[in-house]
Short mmCIF file of C-alpha atoms (C1' of nucleotides) in Angstrom, two decimals:
data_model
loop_
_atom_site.label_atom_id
_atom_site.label_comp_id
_atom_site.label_asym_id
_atom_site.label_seq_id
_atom_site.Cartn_x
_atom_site.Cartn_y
_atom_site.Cartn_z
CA UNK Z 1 -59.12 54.61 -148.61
CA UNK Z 2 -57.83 52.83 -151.47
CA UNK Z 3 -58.25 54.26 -154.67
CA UNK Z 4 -59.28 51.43 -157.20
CA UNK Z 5 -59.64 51.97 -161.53
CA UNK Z 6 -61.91 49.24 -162.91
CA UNK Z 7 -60.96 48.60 -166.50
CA UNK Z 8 -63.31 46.33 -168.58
CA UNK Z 9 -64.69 46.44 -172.21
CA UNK Z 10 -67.75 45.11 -171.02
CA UNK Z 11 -69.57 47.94 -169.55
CA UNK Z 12 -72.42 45.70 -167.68
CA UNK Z 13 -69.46 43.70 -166.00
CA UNK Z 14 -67.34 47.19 -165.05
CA UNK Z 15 -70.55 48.90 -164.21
CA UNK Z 16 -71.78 46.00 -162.26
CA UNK Z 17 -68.32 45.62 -160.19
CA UNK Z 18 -68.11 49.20 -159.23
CA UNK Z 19 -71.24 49.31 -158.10
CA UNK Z 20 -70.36 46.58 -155.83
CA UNK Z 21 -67.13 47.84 -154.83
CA UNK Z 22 -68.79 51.17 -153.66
CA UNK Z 23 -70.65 49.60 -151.21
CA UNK Z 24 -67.37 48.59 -149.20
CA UNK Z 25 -66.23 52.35 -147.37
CA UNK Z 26 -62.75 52.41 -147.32
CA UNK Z 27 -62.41 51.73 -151.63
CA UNK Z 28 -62.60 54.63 -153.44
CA UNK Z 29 -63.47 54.35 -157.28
CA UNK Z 30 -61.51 56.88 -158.64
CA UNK Z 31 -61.29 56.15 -162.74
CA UNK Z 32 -62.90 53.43 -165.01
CA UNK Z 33 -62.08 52.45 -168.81
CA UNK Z 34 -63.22 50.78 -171.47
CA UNK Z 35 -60.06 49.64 -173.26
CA UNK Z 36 -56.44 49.08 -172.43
CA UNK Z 37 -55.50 52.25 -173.94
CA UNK Z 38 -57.90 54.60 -172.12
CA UNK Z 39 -57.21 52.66 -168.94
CA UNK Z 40 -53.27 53.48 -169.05
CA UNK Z 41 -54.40 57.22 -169.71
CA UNK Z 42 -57.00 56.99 -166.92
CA UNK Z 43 -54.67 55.46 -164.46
CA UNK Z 44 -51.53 57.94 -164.88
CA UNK Z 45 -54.19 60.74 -164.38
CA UNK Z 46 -55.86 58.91 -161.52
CA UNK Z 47 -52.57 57.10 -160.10
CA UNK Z 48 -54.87 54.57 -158.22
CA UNK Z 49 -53.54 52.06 -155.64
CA UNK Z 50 -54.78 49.06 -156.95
CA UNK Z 51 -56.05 48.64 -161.32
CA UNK Z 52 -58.80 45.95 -162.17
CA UNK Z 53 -57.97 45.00 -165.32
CA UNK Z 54 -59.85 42.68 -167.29
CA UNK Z 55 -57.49 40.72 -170.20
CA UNK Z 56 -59.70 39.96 -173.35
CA UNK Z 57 -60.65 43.55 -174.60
CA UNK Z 58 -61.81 44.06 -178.02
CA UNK Z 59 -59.93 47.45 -178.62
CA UNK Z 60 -56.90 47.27 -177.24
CA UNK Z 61 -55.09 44.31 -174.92
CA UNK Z 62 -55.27 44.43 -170.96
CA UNK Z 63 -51.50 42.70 -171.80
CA UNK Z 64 -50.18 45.81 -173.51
CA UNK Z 65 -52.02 48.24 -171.16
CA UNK Z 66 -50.55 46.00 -167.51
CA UNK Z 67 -47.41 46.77 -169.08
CA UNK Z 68 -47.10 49.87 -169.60
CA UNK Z 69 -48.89 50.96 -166.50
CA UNK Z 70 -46.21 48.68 -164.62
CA UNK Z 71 -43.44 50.56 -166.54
CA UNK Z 72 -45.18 54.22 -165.57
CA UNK Z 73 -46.31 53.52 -161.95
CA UNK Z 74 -44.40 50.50 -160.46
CA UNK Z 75 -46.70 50.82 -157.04
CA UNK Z 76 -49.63 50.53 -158.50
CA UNK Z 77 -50.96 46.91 -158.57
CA UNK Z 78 -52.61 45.05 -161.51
CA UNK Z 79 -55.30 42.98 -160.55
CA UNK Z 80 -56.36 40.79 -163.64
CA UNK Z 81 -59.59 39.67 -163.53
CA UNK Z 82 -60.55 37.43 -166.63
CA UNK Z 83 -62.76 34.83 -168.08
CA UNK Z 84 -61.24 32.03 -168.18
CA UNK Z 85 -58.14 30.19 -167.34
CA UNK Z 86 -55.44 29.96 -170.43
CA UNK Z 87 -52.25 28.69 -169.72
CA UNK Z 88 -50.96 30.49 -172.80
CA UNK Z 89 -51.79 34.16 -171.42
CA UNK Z 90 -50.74 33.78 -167.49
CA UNK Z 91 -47.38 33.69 -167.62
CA UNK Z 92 -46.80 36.61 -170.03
CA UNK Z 93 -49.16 39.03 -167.90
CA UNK Z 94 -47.53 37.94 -165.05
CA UNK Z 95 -44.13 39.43 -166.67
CA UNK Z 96 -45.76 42.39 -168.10
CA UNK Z 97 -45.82 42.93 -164.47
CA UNK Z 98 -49.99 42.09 -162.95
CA UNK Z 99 -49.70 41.79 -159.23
CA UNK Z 100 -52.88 39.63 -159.33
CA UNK Z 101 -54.77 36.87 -161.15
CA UNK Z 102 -58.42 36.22 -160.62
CA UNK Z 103 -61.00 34.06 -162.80
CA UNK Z 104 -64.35 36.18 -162.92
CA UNK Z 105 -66.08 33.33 -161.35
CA UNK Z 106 -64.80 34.68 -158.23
CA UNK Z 107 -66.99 35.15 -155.60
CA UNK Z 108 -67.39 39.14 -154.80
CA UNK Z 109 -65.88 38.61 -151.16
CA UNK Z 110 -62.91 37.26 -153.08
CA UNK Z 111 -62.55 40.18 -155.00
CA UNK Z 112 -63.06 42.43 -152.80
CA UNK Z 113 -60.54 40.44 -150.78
CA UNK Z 114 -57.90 40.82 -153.60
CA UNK Z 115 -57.85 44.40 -153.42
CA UNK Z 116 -57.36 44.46 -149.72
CA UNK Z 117 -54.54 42.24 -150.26
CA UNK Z 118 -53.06 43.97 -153.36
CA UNK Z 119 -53.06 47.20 -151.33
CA UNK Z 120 -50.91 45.79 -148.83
CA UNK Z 121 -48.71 44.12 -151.42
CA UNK Z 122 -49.89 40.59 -150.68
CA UNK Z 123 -50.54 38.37 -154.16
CA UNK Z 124 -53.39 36.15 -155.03
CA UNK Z 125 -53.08 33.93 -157.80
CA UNK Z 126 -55.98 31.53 -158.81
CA UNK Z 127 -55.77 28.25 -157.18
CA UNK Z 128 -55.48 26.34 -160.85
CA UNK Z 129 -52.30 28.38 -161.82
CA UNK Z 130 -50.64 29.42 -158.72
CA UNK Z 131 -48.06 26.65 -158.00
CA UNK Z 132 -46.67 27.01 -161.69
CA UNK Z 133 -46.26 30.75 -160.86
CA UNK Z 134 -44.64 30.57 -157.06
CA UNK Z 135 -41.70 29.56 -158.24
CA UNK Z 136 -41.07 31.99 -161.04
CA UNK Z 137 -41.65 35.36 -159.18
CA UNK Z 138 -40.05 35.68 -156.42
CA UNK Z 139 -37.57 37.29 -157.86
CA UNK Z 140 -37.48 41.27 -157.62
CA UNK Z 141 -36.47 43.28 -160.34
CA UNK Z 142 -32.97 45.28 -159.03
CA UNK Z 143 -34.16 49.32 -159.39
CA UNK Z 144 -32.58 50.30 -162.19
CA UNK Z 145 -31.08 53.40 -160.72
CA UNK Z 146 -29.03 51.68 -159.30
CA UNK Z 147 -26.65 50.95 -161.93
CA UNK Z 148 -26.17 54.71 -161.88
CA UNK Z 149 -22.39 55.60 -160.92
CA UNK Z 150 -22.05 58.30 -158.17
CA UNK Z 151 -21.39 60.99 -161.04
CA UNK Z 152 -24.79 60.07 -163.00
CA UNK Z 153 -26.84 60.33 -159.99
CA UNK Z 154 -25.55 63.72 -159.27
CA UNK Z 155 -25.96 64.16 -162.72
CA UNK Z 156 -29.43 63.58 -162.26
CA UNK Z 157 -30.37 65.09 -159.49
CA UNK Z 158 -29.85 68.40 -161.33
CA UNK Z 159 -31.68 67.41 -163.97
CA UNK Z 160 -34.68 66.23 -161.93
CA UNK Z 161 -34.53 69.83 -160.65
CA UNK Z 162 -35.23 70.93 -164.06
CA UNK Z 163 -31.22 72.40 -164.48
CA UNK Z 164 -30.38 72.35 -168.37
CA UNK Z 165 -27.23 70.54 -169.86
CA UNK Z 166 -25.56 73.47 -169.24
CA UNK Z 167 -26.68 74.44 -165.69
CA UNK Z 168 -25.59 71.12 -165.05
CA UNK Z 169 -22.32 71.49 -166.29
CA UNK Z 170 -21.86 74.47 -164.80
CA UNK Z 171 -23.06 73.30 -161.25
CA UNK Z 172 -20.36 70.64 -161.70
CA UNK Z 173 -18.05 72.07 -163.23
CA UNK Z 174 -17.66 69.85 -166.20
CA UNK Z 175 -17.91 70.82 -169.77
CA UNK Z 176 -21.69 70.53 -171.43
CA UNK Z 177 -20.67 67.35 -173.95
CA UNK Z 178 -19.73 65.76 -170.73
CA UNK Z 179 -23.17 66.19 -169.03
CA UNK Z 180 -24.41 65.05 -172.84
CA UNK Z 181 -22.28 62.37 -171.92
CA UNK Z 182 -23.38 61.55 -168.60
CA UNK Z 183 -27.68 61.72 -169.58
CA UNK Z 184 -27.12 59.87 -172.68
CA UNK Z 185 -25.89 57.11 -170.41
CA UNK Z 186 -28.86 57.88 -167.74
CA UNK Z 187 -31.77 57.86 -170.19
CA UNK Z 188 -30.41 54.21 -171.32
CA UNK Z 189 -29.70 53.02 -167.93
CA UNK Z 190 -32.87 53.96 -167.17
CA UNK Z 191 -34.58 53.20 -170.01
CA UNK Z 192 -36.47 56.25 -170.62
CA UNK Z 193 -36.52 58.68 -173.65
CA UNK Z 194 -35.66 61.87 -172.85
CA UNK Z 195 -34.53 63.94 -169.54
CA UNK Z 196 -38.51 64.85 -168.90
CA UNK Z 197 -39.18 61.14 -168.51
CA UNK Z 198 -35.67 60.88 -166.37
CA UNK Z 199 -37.20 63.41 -163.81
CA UNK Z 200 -40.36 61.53 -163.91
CA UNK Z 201 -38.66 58.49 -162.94
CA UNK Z 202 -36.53 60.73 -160.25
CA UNK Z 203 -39.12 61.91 -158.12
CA UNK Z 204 -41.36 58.50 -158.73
CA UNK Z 205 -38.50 56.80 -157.42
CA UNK Z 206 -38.27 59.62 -154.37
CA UNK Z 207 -34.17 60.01 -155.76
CA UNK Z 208 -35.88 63.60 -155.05
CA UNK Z 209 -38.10 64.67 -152.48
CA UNK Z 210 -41.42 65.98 -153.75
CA UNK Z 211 -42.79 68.09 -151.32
CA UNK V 1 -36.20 65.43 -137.08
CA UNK V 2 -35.78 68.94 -138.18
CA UNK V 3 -33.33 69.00 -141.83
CA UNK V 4 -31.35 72.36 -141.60
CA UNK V 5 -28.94 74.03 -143.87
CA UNK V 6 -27.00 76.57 -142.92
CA UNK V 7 -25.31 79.13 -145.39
CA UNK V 8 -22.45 82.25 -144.04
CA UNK V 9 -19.78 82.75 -145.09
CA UNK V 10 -18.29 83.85 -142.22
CA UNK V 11 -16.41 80.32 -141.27
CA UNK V 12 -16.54 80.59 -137.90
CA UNK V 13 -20.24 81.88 -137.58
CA UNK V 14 -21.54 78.80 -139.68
CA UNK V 15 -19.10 76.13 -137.59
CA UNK V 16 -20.29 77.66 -134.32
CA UNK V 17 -24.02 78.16 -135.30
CA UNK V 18 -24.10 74.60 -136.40
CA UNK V 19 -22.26 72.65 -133.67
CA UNK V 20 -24.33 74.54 -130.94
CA UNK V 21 -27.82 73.44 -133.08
CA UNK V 22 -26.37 70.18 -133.41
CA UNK V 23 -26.55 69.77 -129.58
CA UNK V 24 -30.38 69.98 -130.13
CA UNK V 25 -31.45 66.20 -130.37
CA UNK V 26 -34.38 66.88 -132.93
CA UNK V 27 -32.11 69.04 -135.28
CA UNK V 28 -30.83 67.47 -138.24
CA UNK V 29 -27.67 69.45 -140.04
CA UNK V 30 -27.81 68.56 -143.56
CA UNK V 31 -26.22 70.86 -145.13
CA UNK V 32 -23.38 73.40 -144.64
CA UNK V 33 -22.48 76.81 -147.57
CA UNK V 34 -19.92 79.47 -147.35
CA UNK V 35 -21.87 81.36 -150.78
CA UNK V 36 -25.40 81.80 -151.38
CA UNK V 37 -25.01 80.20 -155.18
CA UNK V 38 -23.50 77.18 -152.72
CA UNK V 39 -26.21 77.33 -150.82
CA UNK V 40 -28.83 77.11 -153.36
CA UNK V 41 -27.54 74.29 -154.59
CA UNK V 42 -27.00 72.24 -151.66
CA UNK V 43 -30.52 73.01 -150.52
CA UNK V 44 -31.62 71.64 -153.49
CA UNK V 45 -29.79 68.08 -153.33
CA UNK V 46 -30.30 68.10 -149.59
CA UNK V 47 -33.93 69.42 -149.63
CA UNK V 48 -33.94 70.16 -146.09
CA UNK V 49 -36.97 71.91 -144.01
CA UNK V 50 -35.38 75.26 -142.64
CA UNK V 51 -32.42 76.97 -143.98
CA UNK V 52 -30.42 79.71 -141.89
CA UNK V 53 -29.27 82.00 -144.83
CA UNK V 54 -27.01 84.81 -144.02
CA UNK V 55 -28.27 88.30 -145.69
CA UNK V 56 -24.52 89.99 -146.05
CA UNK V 57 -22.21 87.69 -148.11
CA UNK V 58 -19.30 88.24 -150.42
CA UNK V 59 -20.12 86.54 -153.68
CA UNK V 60 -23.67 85.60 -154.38
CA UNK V 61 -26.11 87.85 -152.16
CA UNK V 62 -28.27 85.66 -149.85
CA UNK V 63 -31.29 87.64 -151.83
CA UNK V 64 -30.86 85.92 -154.93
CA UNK V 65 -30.08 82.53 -153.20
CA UNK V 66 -33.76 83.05 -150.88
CA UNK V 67 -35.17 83.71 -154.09
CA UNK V 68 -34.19 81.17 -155.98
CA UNK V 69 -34.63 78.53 -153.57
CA UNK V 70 -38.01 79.82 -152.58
CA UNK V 71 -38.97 79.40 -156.71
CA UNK V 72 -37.50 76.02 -156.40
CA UNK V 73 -38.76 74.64 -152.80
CA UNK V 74 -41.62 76.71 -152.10
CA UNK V 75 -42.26 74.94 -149.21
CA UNK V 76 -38.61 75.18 -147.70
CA UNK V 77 -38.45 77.37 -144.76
CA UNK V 78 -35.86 79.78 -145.38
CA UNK V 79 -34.47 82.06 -142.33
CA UNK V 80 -32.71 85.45 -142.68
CA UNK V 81 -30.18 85.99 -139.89
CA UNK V 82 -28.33 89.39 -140.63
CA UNK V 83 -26.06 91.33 -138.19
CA UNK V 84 -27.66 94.47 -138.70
CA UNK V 85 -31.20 95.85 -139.02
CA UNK V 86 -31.60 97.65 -142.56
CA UNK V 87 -34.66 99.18 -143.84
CA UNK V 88 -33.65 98.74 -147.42
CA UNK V 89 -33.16 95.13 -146.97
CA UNK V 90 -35.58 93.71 -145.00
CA UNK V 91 -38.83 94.26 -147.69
CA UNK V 92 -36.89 92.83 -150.77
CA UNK V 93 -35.85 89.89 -149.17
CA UNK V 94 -39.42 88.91 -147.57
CA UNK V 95 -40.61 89.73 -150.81
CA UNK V 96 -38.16 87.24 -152.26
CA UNK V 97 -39.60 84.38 -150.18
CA UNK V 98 -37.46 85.20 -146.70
CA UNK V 99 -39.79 83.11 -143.75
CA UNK V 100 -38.40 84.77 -140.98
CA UNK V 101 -36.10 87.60 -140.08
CA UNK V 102 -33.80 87.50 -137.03
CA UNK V 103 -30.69 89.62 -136.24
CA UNK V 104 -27.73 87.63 -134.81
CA UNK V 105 -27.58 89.48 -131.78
CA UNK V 106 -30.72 87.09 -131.15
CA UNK V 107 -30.07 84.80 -128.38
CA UNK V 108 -29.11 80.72 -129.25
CA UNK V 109 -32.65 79.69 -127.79
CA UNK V 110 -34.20 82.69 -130.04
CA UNK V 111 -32.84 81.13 -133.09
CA UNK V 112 -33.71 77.46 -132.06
CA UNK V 113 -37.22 78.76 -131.00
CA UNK V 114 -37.05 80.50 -134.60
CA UNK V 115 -36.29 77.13 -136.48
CA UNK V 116 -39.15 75.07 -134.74
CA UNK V 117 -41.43 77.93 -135.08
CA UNK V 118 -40.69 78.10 -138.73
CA UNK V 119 -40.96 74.22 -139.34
CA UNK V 120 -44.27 73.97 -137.77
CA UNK V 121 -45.19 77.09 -140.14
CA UNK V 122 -44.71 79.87 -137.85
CA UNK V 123 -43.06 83.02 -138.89
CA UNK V 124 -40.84 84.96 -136.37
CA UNK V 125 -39.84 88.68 -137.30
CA UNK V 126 -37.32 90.94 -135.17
CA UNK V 127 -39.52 93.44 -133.49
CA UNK V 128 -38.49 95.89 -134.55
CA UNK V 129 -39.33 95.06 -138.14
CA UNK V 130 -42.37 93.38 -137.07
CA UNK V 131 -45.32 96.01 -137.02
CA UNK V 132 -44.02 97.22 -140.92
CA UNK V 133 -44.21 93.64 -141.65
CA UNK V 134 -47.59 91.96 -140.30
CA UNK V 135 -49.64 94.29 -142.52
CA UNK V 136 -48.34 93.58 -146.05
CA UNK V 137 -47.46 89.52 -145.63
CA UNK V 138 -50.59 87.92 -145.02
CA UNK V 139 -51.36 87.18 -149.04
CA UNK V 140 -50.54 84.40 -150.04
CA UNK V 141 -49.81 84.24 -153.85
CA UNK V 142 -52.44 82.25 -155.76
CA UNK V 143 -50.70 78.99 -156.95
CA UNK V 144 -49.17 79.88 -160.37
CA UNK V 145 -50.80 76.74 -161.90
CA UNK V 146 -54.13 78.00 -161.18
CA UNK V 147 -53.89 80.54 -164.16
CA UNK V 148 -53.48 77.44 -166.61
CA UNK V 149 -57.41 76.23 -168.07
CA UNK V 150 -58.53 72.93 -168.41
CA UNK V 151 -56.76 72.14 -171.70
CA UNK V 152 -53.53 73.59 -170.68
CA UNK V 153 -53.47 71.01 -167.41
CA UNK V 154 -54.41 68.24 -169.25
CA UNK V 155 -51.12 68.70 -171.25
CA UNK V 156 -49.32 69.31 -168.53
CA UNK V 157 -50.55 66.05 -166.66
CA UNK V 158 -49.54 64.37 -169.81
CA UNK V 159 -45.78 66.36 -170.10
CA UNK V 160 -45.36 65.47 -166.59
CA UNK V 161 -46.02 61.56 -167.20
CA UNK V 162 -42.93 62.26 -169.45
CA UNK V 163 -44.86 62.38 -172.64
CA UNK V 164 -43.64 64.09 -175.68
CA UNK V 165 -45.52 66.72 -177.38
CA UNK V 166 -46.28 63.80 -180.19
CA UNK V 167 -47.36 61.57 -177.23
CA UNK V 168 -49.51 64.19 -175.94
CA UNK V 169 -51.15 65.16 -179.33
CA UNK V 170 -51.96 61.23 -179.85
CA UNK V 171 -53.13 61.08 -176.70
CA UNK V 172 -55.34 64.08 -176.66
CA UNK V 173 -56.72 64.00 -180.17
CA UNK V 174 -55.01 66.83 -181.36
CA UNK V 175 -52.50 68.29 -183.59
CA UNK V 176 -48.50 68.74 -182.28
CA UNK V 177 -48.66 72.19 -183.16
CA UNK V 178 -51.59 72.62 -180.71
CA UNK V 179 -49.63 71.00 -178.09
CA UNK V 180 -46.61 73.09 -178.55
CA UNK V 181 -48.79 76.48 -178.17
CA UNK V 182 -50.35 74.74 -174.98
CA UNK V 183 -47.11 74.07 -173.47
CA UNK V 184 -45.68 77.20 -174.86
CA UNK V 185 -48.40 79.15 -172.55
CA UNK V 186 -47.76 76.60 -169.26
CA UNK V 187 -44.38 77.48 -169.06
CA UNK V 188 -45.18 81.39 -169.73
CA UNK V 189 -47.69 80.54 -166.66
CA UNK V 190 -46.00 78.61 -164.63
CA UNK V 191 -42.92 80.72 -165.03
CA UNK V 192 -40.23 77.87 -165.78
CA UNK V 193 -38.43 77.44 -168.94
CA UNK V 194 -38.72 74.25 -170.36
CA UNK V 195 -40.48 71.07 -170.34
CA UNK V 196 -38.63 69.45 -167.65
CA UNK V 197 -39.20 72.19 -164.91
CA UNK V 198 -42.74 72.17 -165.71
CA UNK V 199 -43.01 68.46 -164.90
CA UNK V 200 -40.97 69.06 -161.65
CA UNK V 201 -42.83 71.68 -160.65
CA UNK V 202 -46.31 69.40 -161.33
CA UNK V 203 -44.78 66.74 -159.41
CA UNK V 204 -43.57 69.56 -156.17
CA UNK V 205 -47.15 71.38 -156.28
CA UNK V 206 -48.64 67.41 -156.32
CA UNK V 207 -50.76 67.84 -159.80
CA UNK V 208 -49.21 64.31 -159.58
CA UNK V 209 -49.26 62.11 -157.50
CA UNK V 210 -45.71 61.32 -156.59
CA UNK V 211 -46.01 57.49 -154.89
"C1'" DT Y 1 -73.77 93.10 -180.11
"C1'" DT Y 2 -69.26 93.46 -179.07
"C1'" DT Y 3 -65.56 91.72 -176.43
"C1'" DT Y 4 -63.07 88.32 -174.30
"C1'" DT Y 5 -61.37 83.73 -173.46
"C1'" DA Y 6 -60.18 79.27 -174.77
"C1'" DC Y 7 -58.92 75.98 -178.23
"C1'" DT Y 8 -57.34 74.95 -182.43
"C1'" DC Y 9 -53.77 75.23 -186.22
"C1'" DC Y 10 -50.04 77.24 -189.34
"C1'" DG Y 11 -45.14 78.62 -190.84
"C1'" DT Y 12 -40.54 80.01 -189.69
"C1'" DC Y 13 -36.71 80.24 -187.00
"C1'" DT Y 14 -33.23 79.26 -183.27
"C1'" DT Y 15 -31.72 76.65 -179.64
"C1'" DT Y 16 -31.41 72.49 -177.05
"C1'" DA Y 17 -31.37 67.68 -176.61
"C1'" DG Y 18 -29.96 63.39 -177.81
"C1'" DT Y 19 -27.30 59.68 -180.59
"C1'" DA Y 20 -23.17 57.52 -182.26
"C1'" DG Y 21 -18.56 56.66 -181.97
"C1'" DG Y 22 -13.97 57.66 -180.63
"C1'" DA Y 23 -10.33 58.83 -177.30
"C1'" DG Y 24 -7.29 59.92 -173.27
"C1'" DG Y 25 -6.63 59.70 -168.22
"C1'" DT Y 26 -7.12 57.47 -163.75
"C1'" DA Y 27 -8.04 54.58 -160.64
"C1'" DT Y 28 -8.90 49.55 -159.09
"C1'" DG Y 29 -8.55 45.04 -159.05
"C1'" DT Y 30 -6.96 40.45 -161.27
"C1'" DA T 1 0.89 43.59 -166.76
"C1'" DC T 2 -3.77 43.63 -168.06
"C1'" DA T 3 -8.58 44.31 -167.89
"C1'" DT T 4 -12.43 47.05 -166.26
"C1'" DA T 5 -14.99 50.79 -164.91
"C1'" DC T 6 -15.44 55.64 -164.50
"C1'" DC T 7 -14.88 60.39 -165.82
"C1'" DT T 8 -13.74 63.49 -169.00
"C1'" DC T 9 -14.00 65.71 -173.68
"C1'" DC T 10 -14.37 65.63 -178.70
"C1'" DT T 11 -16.86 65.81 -183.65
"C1'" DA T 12 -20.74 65.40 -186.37
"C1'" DC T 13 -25.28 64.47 -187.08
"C1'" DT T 14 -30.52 64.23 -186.38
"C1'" DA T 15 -34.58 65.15 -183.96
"C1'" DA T 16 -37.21 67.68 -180.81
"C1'" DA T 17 -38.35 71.66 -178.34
"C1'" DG T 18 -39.49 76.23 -177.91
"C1'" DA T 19 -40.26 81.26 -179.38
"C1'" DC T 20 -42.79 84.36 -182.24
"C1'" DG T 21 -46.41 86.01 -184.77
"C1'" DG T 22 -50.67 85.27 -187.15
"C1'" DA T 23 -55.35 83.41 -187.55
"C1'" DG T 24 -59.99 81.09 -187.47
"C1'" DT T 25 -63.81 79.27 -184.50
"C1'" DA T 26 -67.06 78.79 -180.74
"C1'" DA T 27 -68.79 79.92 -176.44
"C1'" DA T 28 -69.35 82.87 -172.67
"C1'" DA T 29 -69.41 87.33 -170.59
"C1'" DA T 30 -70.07 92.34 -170.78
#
DNA sequence: TTTTTACTCCGTCTTTAGTAGGAGGTATGT
DNA sequence: ACATACCTCCTACTAAAGACGGAGTAAAAA
């Protein structure tokens, strides 16, 4: 089954392609949204495999939402589906991190195909504008955990257990500023907020096992 | 591959229990404590699927290690093998989490027997223990997280995104000091302290989705 | 109807987390 | 000899989290 969010101002186009998409077995609609901002809340409750995201949305970019659900769920692919072809809007959506571009002129079998192909991490890029993009993406982004130095990753590991500055510091014996110290350097390596969102990552990343 | 840790602190009892399990092909050794505080915390970086916890050590009771690693891993499968049968000891320590019980005078194939048994989710008590036992274990406690209402999961869905309680308010149309009495009452019912635990334990007991 | 539960919000207070910047020690490699 | 990276600890500050107690509302159950 692969668990698909359809996000699309337009609710005769996002009603219309669920309805369509139901009809294949092994998709599973599991969220839909109106705007980019309902869609990001919709897909970190959800956690679909693949989004359809449409880019022109009144309230709300499908820009702004692609990235942050890239930043929150890395696995989960961004299908764009959109109107029309701009030259001006490809490129950026494509670094805000959509896995897929479509034109909505696509044929349902194509769509349908897209998702097949997202799920198993294969890209499809409109005909028009894929060989400008080929070149340009290719290149995958290091994890950024790994810049972590043996101590920090200790250092987190405690912390993704839900250990407080001081249990850390007293698992490691170190002093408490140092653990300050050490997540201060963590959250920016990172580049998260706050030790919550530094667990997140952890166990998203599978630094910890889950279950 | 079965992950083990083993924790005694009788030297040669751990070296000899763990090079004869390490003859069995499907037996992974992870992990290796002389204290139960040593124990705990190796089982949590090494997250393995069966522990062998000695009941009788010097400085940190195995007890309060089962117990805390049960709270922390309630799916880890955590073995008691003490030398000596004690009334007194054997309740509190199934109580505290304790999968099986086994004396050492159990034979080697006993214990690996035991260690399968308990990975595939199979409990094995000394029989002489066993009859006191079979009547009072067969609850299983309700999942903490099922005492939280709909509100209160919502936030925590949010928290464990790695939202702040701002984030959350924003996000759920409601005022911070609303979100602080909902997350005030999660961690009450979900028994951790602070934020971060709450989020691991939503990410362990899958509220989220993980991958 | 009364009671209970859930959701909302408030103020006050204490503790923890996190930032910023500096600083000393130890490797390691250039 | 020098530069770099890592680990350690420090002060001082700001922001956020969390505890505690109170309170109003609406809906559901007794």
């Amino acid at each position: 089954m692969i668990r698909i969010v359809v996000v699309d101002d337009h609710d005769v186009v996002r009603k219309g392609v669920i309805s369509y998409l139901e009809t294949e077995e092994h998709f599973d609609i599991v969220g839909e949204a109106s705007s980019g901002h309902e869609g990001v809340i919709t897909v970190l409750n959800k956690r679909p495999d693949v989004v359809l995201m449409d880019l022109m949305m009144e309230n709300g970019s499908g820009m702004e939402a692609t990235k942050a659900i890239k930043e929150a769920l890395p696995e989960c692919k961004v299908i764009i589906l959109t109107s029309y072809y701009d030259d001006e809007q490809v490129f950026p959506v494509l670094e805000a991190g959509a896995f897929s571009y479509l034109l909505k002129t696509a044929s349902a079998e194509e769509i349908v195909a897209a998702i097949e192909k997202a799920y198993h991490g294969e890209t499809v890029i409109e005909p028009k504008v894929a060989h400008k993009v080929m070149t340009r993406f290719h290149r995958k982004d290091p994890e950024l955990h790994e810049q972590l130095t043996e101590r920090e990753r200790e250092v987190l590991i405690c912390l993704a257990n839900g250990a407080s500055n001081q249990e850390i510091a007293d698992q490691l014996f170190i002093g408490i500023k140092t653990v300050k110290t050490h997540v201060s350097n963590i959250l920016r390596k990172l580049d998260v907020h706050d030790r919550t969102q530094a667990a997140v990552y952890a166990h998203r990343h599978q630094l910890i096992k889950s279950s």
